[in-house]
XYZ file of C-alpha atoms in Angstrom:
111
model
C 0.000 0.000 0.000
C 1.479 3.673 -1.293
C 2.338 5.789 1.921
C 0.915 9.094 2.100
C 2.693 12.138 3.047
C 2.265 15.726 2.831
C 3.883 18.823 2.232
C 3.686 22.807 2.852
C 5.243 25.244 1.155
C 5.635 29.163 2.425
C 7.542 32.030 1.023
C 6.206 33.827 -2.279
C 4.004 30.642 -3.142
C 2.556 28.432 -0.966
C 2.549 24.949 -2.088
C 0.608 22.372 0.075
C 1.461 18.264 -1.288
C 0.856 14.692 -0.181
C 2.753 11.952 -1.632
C 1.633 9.071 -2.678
C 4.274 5.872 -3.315
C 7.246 4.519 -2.116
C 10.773 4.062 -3.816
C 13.464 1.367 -3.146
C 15.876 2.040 -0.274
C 18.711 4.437 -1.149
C 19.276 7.793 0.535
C 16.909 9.509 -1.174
C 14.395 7.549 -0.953
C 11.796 9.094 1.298
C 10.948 12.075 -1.299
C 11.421 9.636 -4.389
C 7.388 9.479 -5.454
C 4.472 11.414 -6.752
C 2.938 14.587 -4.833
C -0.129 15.981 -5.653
C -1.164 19.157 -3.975
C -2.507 22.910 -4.449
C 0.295 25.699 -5.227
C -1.695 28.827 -3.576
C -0.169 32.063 -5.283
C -2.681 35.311 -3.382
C -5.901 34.142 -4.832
C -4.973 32.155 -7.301
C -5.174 28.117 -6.988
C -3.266 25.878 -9.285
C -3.564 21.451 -8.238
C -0.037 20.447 -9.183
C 1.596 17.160 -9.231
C 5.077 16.752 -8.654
C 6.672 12.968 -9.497
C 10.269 12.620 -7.987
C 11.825 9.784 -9.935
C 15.144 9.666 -8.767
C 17.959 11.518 -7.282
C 18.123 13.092 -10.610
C 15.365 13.211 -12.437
C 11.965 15.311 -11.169
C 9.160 16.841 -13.148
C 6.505 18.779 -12.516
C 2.898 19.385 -13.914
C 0.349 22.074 -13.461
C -3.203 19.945 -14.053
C -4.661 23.411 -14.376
C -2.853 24.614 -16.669
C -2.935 21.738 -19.545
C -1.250 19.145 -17.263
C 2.394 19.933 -20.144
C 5.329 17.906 -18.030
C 8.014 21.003 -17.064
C 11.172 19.077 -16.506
C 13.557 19.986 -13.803
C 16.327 20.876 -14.999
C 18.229 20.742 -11.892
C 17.829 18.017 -8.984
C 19.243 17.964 -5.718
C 17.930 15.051 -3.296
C 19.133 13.993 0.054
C 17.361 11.749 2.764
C 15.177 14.924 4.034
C 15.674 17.531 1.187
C 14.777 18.586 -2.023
C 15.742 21.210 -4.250
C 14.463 21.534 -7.391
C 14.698 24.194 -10.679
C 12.460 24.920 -13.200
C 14.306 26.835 -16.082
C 11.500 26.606 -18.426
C 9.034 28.310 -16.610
C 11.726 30.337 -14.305
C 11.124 28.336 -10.538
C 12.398 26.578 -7.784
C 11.166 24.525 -5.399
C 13.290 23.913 -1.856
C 11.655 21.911 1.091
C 12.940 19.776 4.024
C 11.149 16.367 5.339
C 10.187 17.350 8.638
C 7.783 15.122 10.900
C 6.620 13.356 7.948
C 5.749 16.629 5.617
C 7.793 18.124 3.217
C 7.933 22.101 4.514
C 9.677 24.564 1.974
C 9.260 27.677 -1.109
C 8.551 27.145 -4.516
C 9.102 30.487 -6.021
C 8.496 31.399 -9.326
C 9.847 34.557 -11.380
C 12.611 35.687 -8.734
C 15.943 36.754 -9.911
């Protein structure tokens, strides 16, 4: 049975995410999966999903948006990190596993 885990997200974006799956037993393991969740920018809402395949390959898609695949471009993964960049559509996303949720920014159009 897939666990389930969730995730928040402050700074310019909030993102809120639970995961659903689990990946084979490396380091990077516990955020290797797929997260689905809400990306709350003011008063806009966009449902995202977020698949993690490995420790260095990610990609993301915005379901309201056409549900296109935006490939990170950048990956870094360790056993309670993530840090992820988005060159195509000018993002990153940074959170830390903490009591079982993934807590970090995903900001979008910074310099």
């Amino acid at each position: 049975m897939p666990q389930r885990r969730s995730v928040l997200a402050t700074g310019l974006s909030a993102l809120s995410l639970a995961a659903f799956g689990h990946a084979a037993a490396q380091e990077a393991a516990p955020l290797i999966g797929e997260w689905t969740g809400v990306l709350r920018a003011g008063s806009a809402r966009l449902r995202l999903r977020l698949v993690i395949e490995s420790p260095t390959a990610a990609t993301l898609f915005s379901l309201d948006q056409g549900g296109a695949a935006i490939p990170a471009g950048e990956v870094s993964l360790t056993a309670d990190a993530v840090r992820l960049r988005f060159a195509v559509i000018n993002a990153t996303f940074e959170a830390r596993l903490q009591e079982g949720a993934l807590v970090g920014t995903f900001i979008q159009g910074a310099a």
